[in-house]
Coordinates of C-alpha atoms in Angstrom, one line a residue:
M216 CA -2.6 -1.0 13.8
I217 CA -3.8 0.2 10.3
I218 CA -1.8 3.3 10.5
A219 CA 1.2 1.5 11.5
Y220 CA 0.8 -0.8 8.7
V221 CA 0.5 2.0 6.2
N222 CA 3.5 3.7 7.7
E223 CA 5.7 0.6 7.4
A224 CA 4.4 0.0 3.8
M225 CA 5.2 3.7 2.8
K226 CA 8.8 3.1 4.2
R227 CA 9.2 0.3 1.8
A228 CA 8.0 2.3 -1.3
K229 CA 10.2 2.6 -4.2
Y230 CA 10.1 5.7 -6.7
K231 CA 11.5 6.4 -10.0
I232 CA 11.6 9.1 -12.6
L233 CA 9.9 7.9 -15.9
D234 CA 11.2 9.1 -19.4
D235 CA 8.5 11.9 -19.5
A236 CA 9.9 13.3 -16.3
T237 CA 6.8 12.1 -14.2
F238 CA 7.3 10.0 -11.0
F239 CA 6.1 6.4 -10.5
G240 CA 6.0 4.8 -7.1
E241 CA 5.1 1.3 -5.8
V242 CA 5.1 -0.7 -2.7
P243 CA 6.9 -4.0 -3.5
G244 CA 4.9 -7.1 -2.4
L245 CA 1.6 -5.4 -2.5
Q246 CA 0.2 -6.2 -6.0
G247 CA -1.6 -3.3 -7.6
V248 CA -0.3 -0.7 -5.1
W249 CA 1.2 2.0 -7.5
A250 CA 0.8 5.4 -8.5
D251 CA 2.3 8.2 -10.8
A252 CA 2.2 11.9 -10.7
D253 CA 4.1 14.9 -11.9
T254 CA 6.0 15.5 -8.5
L255 CA 7.6 13.2 -6.1
E256 CA 5.4 14.5 -3.3
E257 CA 2.1 14.2 -5.4
C258 CA 3.3 10.6 -6.2
R259 CA 3.8 9.8 -2.4
Q260 CA 0.4 11.2 -1.6
K261 CA -1.3 9.3 -4.4
L262 CA 0.6 6.1 -3.5
Q263 CA -0.6 6.4 0.1
E264 CA -4.2 6.8 -1.1
V265 CA -4.0 3.8 -3.3
L266 CA -2.6 1.8 -0.5
E267 CA -5.3 2.8 2.0
G268 CA -8.0 2.0 -0.6
W269 CA -6.4 -1.4 -1.3
L270 CA -6.3 -2.1 2.5
I271 CA -9.9 -1.3 2.9
L272 CA -11.1 -3.5 0.0
K273 CA -9.0 -6.4 1.3
L274 CA -10.4 -6.0 4.8
R275 CA -13.7 -5.6 3.6
D276 CA -13.7 -8.8 1.6
N277 CA -12.1 -10.7 4.5
D278 CA -9.1 -11.4 2.3
N279 CA -6.3 -12.7 4.6
D280 CA -3.9 -12.5 1.7
I281 CA -2.5 -9.2 3.2
P282 CA 1.4 -9.6 3.7
V283 CA 2.9 -9.2 7.2
L284 CA 5.2 -6.1 7.1
G285 CA 7.5 -5.1 9.9
G286 CA 5.9 -7.8 12.1
I287 CA 2.5 -6.0 11.6
S288 CA -0.3 -8.4 10.5
L289 CA -3.8 -7.4 9.6
A290 CA -5.0 -10.9 8.8
R291 CA -8.1 -11.7 10.7
E292 CA -8.0 -14.7 12.9
K293 CA -10.3 -17.5 11.8
E294 CA -13.4 -18.0 14.0
R295 CA -13.3 -21.1 16.2
A296 CA -16.1 -23.5 15.8

């Protein structure tokens, strides 16, 4: 399920060329998930690494503030008393 989430997020990534001819990429809606690099491919790779690290921290911290993407939810269900 995590791989599917990463794939869905990467489909939504937006890239642009900066004034210094480097590339910037981000995933809209996922605050703090961005990267920059000299080439588009490097930027894509870095962006995916940042996304994976972001998800690991969110899951480790039991942060249920992970947006649903493409019907994929990584939020943990609350334990029943």
